mmCIF file of C-alpha atoms in Angstrom:
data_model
loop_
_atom_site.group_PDB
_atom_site.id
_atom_site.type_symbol
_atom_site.label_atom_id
_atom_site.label_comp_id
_atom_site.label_asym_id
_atom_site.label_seq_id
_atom_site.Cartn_x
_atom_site.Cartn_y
_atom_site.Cartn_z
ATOM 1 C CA UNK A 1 -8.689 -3.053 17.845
ATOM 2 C CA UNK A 2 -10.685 -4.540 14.928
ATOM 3 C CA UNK A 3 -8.362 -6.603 12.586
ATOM 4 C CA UNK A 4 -9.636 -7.090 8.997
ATOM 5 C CA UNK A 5 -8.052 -10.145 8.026
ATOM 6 C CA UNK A 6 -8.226 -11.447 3.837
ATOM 7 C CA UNK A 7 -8.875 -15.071 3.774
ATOM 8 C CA UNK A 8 -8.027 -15.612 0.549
ATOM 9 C CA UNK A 9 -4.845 -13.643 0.191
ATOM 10 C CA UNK A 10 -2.833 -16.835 -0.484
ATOM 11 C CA UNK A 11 -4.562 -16.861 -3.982
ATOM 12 C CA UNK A 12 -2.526 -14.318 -5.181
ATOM 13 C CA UNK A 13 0.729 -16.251 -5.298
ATOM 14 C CA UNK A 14 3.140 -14.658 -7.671
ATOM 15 C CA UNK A 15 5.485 -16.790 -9.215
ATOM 16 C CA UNK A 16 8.537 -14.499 -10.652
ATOM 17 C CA UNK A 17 9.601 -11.083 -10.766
ATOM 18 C CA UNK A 18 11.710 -9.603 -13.356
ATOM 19 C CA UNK A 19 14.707 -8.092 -11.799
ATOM 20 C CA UNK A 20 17.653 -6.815 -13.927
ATOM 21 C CA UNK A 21 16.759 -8.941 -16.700
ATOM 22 C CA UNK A 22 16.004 -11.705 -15.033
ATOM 23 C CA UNK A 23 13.449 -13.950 -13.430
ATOM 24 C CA UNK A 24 13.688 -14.753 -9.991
ATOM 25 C CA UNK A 25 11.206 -16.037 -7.158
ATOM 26 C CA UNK A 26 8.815 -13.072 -6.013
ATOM 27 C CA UNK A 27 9.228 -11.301 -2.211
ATOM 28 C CA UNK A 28 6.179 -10.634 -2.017
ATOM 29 C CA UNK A 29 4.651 -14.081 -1.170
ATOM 30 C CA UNK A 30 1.781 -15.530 1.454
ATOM 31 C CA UNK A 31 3.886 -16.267 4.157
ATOM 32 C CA UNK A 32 4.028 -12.423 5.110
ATOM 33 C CA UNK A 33 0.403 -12.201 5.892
ATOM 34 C CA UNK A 34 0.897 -15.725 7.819
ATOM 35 C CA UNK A 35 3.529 -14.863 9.963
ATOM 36 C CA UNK A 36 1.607 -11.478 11.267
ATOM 37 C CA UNK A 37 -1.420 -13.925 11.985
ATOM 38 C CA UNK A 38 0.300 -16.762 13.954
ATOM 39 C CA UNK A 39 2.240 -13.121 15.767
ATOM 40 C CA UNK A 40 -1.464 -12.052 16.709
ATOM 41 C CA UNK A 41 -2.448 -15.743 17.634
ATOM 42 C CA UNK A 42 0.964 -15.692 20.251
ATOM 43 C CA UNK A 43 0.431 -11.676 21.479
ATOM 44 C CA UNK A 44 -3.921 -11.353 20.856
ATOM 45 C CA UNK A 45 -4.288 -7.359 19.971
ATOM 46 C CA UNK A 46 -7.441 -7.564 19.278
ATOM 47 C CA UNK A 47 -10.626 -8.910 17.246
ATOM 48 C CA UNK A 48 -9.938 -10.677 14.383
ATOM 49 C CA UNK A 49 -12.670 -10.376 11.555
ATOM 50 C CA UNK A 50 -13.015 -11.295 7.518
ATOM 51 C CA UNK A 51 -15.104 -8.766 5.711
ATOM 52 C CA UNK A 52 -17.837 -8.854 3.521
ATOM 53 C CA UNK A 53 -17.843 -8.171 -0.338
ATOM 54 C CA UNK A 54 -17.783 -3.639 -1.587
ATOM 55 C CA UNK A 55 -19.007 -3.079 -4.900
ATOM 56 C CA UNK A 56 -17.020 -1.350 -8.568
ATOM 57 C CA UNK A 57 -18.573 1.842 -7.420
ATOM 58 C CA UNK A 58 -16.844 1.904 -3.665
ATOM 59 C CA UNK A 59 -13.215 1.090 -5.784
ATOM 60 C CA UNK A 60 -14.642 3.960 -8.020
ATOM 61 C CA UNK A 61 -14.142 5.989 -5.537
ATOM 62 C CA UNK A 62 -10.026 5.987 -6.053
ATOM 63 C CA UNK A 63 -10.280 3.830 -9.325
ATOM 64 C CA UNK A 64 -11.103 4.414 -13.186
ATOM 65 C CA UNK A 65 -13.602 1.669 -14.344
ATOM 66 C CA UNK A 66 -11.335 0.956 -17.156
ATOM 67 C CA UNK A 67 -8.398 0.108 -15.008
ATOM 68 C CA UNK A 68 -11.043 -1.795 -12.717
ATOM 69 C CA UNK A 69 -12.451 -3.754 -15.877
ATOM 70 C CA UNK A 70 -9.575 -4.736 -16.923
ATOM 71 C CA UNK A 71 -7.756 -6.246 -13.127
ATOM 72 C CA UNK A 72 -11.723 -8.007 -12.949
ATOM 73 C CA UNK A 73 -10.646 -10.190 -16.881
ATOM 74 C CA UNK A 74 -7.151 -9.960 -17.253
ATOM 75 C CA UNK A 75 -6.345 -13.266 -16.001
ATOM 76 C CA UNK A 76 -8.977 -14.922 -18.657
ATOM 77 C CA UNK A 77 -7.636 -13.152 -21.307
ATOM 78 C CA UNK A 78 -4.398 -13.804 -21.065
ATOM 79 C CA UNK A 79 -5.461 -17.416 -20.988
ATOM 80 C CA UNK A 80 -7.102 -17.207 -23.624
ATOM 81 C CA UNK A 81 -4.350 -15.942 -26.045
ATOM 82 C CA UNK A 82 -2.505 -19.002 -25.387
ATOM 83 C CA UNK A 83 -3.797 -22.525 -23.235
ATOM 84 C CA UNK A 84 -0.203 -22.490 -21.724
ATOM 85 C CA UNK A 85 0.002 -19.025 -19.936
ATOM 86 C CA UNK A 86 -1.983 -20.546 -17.412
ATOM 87 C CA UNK A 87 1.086 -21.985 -15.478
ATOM 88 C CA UNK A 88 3.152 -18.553 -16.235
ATOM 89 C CA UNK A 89 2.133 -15.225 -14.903
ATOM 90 C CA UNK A 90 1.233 -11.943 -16.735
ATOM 91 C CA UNK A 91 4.014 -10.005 -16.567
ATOM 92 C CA UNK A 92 3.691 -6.584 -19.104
ATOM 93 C CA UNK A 93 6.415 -5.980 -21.575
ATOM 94 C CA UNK A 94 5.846 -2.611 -22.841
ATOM 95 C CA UNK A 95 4.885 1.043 -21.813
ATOM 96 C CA UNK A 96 3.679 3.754 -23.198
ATOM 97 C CA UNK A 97 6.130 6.771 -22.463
ATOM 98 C CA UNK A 98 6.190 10.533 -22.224
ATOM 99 C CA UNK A 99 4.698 11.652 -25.874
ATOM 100 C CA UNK A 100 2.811 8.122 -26.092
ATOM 101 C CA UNK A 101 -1.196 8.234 -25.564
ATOM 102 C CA UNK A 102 -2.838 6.775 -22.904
ATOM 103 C CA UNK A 103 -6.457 8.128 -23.441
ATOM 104 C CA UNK A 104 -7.087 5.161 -26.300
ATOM 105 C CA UNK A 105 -7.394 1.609 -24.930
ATOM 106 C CA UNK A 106 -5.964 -0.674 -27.017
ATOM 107 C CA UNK A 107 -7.460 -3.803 -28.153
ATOM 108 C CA UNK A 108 -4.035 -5.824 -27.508
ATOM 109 C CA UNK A 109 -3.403 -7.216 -24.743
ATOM 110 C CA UNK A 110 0.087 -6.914 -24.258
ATOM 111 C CA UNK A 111 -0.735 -3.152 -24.997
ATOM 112 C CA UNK A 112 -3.406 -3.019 -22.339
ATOM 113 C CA UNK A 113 -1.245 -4.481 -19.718
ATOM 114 C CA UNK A 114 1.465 -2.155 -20.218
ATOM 115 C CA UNK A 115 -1.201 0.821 -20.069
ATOM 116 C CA UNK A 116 -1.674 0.161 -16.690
ATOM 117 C CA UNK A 117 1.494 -1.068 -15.129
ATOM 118 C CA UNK A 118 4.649 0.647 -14.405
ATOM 119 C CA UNK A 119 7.059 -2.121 -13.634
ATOM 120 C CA UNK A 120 7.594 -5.767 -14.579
ATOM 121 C CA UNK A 121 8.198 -7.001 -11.240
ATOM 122 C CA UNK A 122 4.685 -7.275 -10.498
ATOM 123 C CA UNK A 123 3.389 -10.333 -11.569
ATOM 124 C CA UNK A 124 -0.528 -10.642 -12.366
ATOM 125 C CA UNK A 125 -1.656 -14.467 -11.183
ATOM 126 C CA UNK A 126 -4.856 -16.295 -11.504
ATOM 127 C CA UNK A 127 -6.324 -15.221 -8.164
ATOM 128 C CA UNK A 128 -4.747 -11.342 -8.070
ATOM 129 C CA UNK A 129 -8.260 -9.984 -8.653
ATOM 130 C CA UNK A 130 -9.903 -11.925 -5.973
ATOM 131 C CA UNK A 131 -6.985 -11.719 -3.783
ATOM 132 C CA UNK A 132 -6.893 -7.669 -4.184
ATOM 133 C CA UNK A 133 -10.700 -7.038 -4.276
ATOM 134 C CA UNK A 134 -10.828 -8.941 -0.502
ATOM 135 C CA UNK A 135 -7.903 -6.756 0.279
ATOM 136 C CA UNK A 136 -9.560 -3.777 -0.373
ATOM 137 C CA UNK A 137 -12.750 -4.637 1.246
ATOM 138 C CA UNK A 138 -10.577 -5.126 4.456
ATOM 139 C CA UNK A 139 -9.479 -1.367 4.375
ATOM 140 C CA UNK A 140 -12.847 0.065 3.175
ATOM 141 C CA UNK A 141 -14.563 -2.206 6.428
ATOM 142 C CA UNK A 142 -11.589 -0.889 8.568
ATOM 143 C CA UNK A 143 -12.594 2.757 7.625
ATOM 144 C CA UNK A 144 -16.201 2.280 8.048
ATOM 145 C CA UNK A 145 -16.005 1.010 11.342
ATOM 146 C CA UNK A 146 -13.813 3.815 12.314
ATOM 147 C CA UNK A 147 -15.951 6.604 10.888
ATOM 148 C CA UNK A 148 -19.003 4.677 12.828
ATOM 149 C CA UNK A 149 -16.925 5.150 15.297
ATOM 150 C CA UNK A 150 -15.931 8.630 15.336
ATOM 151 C CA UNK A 151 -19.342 9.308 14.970
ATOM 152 C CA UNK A 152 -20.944 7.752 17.736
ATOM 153 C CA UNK A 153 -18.017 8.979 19.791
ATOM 154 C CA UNK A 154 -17.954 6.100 22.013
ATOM 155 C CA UNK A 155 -17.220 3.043 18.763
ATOM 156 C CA UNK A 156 -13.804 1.756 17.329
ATOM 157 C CA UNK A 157 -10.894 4.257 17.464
ATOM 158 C CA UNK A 158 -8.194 1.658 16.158
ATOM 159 C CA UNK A 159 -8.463 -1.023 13.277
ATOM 160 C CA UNK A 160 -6.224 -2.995 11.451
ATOM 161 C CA UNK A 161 -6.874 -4.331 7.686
ATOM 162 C CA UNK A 162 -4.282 -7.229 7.866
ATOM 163 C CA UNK A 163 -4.526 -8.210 3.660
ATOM 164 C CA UNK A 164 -2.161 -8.842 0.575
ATOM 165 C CA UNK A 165 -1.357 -7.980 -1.800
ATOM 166 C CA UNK A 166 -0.375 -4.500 -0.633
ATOM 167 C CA UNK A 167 -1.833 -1.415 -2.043
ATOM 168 C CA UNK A 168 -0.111 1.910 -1.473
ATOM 169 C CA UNK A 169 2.221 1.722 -5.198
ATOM 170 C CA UNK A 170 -0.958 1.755 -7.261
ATOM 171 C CA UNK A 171 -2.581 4.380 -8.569
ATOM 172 C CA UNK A 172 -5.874 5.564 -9.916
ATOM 173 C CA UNK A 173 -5.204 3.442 -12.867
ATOM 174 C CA UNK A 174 -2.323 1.320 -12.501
ATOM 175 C CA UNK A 175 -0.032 -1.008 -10.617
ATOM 176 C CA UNK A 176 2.986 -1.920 -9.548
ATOM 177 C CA UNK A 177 5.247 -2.496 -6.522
ATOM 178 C CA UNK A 178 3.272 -5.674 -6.305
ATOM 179 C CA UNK A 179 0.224 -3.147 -5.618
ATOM 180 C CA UNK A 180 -3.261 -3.597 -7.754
ATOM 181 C CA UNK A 181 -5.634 -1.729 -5.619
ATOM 182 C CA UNK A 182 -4.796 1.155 -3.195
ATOM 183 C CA UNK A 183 -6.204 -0.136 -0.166
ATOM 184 C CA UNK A 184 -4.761 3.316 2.250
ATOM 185 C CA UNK A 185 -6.429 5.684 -0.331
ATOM 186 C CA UNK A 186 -9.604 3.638 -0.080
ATOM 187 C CA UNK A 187 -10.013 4.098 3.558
ATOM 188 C CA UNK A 188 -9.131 7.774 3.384
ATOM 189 C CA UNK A 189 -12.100 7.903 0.717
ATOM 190 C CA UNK A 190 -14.099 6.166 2.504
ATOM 191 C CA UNK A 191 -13.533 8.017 5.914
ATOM 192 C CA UNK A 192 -14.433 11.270 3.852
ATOM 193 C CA UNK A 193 -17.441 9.993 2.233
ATOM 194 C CA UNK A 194 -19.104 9.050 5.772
ATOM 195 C CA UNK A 195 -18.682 12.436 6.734
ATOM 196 C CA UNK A 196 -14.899 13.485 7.784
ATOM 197 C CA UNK A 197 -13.388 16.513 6.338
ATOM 198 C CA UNK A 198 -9.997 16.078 6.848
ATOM 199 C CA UNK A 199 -7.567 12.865 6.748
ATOM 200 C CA UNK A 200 -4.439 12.003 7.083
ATOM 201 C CA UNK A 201 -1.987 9.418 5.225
ATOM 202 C CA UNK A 202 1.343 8.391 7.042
ATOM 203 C CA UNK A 203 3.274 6.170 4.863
ATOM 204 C CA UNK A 204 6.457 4.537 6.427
ATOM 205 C CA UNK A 205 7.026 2.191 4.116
ATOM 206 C CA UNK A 206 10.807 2.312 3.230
ATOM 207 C CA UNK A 207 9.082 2.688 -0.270
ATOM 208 C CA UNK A 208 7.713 6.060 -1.357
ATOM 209 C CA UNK A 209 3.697 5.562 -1.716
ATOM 210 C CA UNK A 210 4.249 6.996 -5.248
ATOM 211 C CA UNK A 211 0.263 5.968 -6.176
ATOM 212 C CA UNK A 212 -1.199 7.018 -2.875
ATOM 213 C CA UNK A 213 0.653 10.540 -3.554
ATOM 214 C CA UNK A 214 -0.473 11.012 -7.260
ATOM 215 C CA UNK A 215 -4.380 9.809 -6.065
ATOM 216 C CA UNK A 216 -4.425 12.787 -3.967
ATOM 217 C CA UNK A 217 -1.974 15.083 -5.257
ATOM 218 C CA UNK A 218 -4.456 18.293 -6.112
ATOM 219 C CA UNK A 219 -6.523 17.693 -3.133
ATOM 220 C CA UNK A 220 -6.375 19.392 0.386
ATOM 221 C CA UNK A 221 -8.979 17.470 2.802
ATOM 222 C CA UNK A 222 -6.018 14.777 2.607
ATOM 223 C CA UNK A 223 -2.803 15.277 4.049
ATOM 224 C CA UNK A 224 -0.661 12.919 2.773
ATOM 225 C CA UNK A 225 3.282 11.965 4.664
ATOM 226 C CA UNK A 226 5.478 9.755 4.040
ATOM 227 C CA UNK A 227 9.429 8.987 5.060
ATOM 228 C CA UNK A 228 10.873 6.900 2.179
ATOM 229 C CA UNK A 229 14.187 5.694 0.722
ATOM 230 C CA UNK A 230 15.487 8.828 -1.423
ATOM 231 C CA UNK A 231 13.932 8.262 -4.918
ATOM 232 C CA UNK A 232 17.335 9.342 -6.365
ATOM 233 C CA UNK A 233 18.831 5.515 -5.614
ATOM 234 C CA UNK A 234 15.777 3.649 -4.388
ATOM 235 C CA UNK A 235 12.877 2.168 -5.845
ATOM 236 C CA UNK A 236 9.989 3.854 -7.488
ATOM 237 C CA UNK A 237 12.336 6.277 -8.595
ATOM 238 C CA UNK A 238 10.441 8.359 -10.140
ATOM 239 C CA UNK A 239 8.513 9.961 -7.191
ATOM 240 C CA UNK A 240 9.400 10.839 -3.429
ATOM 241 C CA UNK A 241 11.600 14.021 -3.475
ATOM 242 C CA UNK A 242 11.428 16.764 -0.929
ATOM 243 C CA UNK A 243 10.105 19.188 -3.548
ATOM 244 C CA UNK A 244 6.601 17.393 -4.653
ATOM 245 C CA UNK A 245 4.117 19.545 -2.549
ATOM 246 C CA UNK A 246 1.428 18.651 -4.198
ATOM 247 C CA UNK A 247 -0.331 20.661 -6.787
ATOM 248 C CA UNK A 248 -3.186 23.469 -7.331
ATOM 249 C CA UNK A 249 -5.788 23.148 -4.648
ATOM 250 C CA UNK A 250 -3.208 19.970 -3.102
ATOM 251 C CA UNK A 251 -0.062 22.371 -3.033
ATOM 252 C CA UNK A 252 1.009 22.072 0.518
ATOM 253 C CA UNK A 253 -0.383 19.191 1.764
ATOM 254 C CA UNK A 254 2.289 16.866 0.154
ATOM 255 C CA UNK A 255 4.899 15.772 2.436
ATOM 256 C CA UNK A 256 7.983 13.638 1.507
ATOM 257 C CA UNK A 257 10.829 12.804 3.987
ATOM 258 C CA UNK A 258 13.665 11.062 1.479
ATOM 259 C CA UNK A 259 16.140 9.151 3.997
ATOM 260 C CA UNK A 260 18.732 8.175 2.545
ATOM 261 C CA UNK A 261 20.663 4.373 2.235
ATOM 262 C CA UNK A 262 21.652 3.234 5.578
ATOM 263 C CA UNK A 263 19.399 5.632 7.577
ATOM 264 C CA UNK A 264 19.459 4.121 11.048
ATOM 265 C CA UNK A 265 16.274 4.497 14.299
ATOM 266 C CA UNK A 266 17.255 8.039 15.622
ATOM 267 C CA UNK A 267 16.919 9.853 12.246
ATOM 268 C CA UNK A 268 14.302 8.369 10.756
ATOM 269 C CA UNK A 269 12.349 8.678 14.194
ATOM 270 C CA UNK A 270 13.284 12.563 13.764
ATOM 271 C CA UNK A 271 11.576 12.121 10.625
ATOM 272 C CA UNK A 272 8.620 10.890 11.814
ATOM 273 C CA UNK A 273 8.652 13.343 14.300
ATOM 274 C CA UNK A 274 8.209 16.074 11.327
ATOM 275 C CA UNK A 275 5.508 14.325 10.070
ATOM 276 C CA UNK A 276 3.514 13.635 13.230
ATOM 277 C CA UNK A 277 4.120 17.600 13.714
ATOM 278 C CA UNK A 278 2.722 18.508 10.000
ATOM 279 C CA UNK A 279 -0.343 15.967 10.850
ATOM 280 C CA UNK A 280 -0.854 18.124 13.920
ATOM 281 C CA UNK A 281 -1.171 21.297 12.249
ATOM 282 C CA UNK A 282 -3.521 19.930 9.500
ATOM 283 C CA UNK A 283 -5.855 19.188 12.059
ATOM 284 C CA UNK A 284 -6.637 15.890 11.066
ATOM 285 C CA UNK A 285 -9.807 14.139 12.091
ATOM 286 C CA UNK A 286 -8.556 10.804 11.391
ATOM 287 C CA UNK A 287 -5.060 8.631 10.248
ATOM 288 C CA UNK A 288 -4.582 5.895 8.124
ATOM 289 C CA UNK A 289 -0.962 4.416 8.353
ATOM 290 C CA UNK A 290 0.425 2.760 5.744
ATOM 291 C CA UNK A 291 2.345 -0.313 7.611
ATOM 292 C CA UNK A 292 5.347 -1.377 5.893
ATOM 293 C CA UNK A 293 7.948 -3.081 7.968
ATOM 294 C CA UNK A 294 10.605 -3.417 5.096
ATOM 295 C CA UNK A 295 12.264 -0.191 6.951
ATOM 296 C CA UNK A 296 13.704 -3.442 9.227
ATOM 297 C CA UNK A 297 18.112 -3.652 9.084
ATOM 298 C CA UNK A 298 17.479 -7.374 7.793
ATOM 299 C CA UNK A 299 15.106 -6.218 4.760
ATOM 300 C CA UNK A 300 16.675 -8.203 1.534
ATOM 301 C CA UNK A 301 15.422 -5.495 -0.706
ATOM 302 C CA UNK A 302 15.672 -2.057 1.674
ATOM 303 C CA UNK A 303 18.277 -0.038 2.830
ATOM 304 C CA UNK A 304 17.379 1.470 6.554
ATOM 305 C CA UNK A 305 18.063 -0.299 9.782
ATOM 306 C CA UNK A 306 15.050 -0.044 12.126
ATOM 307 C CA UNK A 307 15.884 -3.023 14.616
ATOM 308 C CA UNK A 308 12.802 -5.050 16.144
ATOM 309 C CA UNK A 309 12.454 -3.248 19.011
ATOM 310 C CA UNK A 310 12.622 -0.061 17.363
ATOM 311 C CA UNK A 311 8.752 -0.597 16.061
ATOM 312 C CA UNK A 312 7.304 -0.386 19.302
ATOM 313 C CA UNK A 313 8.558 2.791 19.900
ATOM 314 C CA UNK A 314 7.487 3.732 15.919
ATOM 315 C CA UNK A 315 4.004 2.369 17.192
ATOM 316 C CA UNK A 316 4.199 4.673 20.612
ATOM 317 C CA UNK A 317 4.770 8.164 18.499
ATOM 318 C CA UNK A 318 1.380 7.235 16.344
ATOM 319 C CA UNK A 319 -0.637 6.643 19.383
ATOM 320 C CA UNK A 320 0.560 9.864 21.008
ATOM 321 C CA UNK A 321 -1.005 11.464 17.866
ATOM 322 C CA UNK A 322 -4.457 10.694 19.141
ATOM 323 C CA UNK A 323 -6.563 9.962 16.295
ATOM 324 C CA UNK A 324 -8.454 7.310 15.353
ATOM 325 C CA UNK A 325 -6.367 5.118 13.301
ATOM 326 C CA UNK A 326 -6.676 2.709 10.230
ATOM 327 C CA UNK A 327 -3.499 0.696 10.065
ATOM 328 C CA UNK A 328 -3.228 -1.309 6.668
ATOM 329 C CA UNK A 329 -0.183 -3.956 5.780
ATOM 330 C CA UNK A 330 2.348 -2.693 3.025
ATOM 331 C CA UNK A 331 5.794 -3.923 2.834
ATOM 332 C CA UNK A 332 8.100 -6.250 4.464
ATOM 333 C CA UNK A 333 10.322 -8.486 3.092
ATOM 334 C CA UNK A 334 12.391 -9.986 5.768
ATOM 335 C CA UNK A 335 9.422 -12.657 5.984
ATOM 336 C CA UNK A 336 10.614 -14.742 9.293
ATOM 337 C CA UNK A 337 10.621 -11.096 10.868
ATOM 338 C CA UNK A 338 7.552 -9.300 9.833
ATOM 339 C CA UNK A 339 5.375 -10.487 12.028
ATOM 340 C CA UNK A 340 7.218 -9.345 15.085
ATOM 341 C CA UNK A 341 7.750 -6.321 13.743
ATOM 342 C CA UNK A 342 4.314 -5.205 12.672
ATOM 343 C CA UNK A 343 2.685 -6.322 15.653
ATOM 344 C CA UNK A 344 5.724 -4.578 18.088
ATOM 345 C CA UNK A 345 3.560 -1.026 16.270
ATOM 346 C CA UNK A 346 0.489 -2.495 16.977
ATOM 347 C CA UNK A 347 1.457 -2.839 20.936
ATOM 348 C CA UNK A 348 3.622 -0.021 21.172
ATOM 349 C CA UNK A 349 -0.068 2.107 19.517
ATOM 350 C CA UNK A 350 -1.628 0.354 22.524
ATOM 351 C CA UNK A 351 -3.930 -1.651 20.314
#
């Protein structure tokens, strides 16, 4: 297996989150990404590799330029209104809601960060941009080498884009969920623009992919899955239920499994079961997996209780899917833990 590791994840470093009205030290942090590399340095899965630089035009692809322009200055800006920002994250403080426009950019700041956000609990830091552009050259690399693969017929099957900050809450033009760029929807594009027809997402992230869902909502060469905590109590919220199915030429090839609170190995493996089933009948050329490991029983902000050993059996059912597969790293917050636990999928898959 390939592994696309970000060398300069760490410069994305967020400092605080605002949770229920109050700051407190951010989960998502570096030490995630470290502890899967010193897991791959004890149990060697495969080859490690940094990747090279993609242009705007490949984060096009999922992206609005806008959205893209704005991620590329908005640490300078927000510098700029005020010397001392520079030791305090961006963190937006208004939205624009239901009857509000979005098609006029404003000139404010403030204003512009709130356009394109959907939480405050995603803090934007000096290095996000760099941090998040790397990231998403590790997926697009990932897919390439996958879909050189698949077209040889005798190349990589299996890669691995090992990067932070995760991608799979933010959409075409926003973030959140401590996501800026969706790295799993930039494989799948990329897969499909070197020649694929048909792709699928599995998302088993304990949070529902709500961005990777709206990217690719009205579309039906991508088949998108995911088993999440039931919007209804968990966090986005505002996406995830049984009923989205996607919409005009997309409607059917939406899939949500909402599990709720508490959901323990044997149901949510039933789950995943479905899913694997529903890739199987779309006839999928290839799978990208969106790896979160905050489905683990010690998560501090999740609700299932997938034990340890419980991922190398998740990592077993993907394999026996048979496709060539581009894992990329989502959540996990249990940070002493997700290491083991995302590379127990990786062995289980066989990588």
């Amino acid at each position: 297996m390939l592994i696309f590791h970000n060398p300069v994840h760490h410069l994305h470093q967020g400092r605080h989150e605002m949770f229920r009205g109050r700051l407190v030290p951010c989960h998502e942090v570096p030490d995630r990404l470290d502890h899967v590399l010193a897991e791959l340095q004890r149990r060697p899965l495969g080859v490690l590799q940094t990747p090279g630089e993609v242009s705007i035009a490949e984060l096009e692809r999922i992206h609005s330029r806008r959205y893209l322009d704005f991620l590329a200055g908005a640490w300078d800006e927000w510098v700029a209104l005020d010397p001392a920002n520079a030791d305090i994250d961006a963190l937006p403080s208004v939205w624009p809601t239901r009857s509000f426009r979005h098609d006029v950019l404003p000139d404010n700041f403030a204003a512009r960060m709130g356009l394109f956000s959907f939480d405050a609990g995603t803090p934007l830091t000096a290095g996000t941009w760099t941090a998040a552009r790397a990231g998403a050259a590790c997926a697009i690399m990932a897919a390439r080498e996958l879909a050189a693969g698949i077209a040889n017929g005798d190349g990589t099957r299996h890669a691995f884009a090992l990067s932070r900050p995760p991608g799979h809450h933010a959409g075409a033009d926003f973030f959140g969920g401590y996501c800026f760029l969706n790295n799993a929807a930039l494989a799948v594009q990329t897969l499909l623009d070197r020649g694929l027809q048909r792709v699928a997402v599995l998302d088993v992230d304990y949070h529902h992919g709500n961005g990777t869902q709206s990217i690719f909502y009205e579309r039906n060469d991508v088949l998108t899955v995911s088993l999440h905590g039931d919007p209804r109590t968990e966090y986005p919220f505002f996406l995830g239920h049984a009923d989205e199915r996607g919409a005009g030429a997309g409607l059917g090839y939406n899939l949500n499994f909402p599990l709720p609170r508490g959901t323990g190995f044997p149901a949510w493996n039933k789950a995943l079961q479905s899913g694997l089933d529903a890739i199987r009948r779309f006839d999928a050329q290839a799978l990208v997996v969106s790896l979160g490991v905050d489905t683990f029983e010690g998560d501090p902000i999740s609700g299932f209780a997938l034990r340890t050993v419980d991922y190398l059996q998740v990592g077993q059912a993907i394999a026996a899917a048979n496709l060539p597969t581009a894992f990329v790293f989502e959540g996990g917050y249990a940070v002493a833990e997700v290491g083991v636990n995302v590379v127990n999928v990786l062995e289980g898959f066989g990588a």
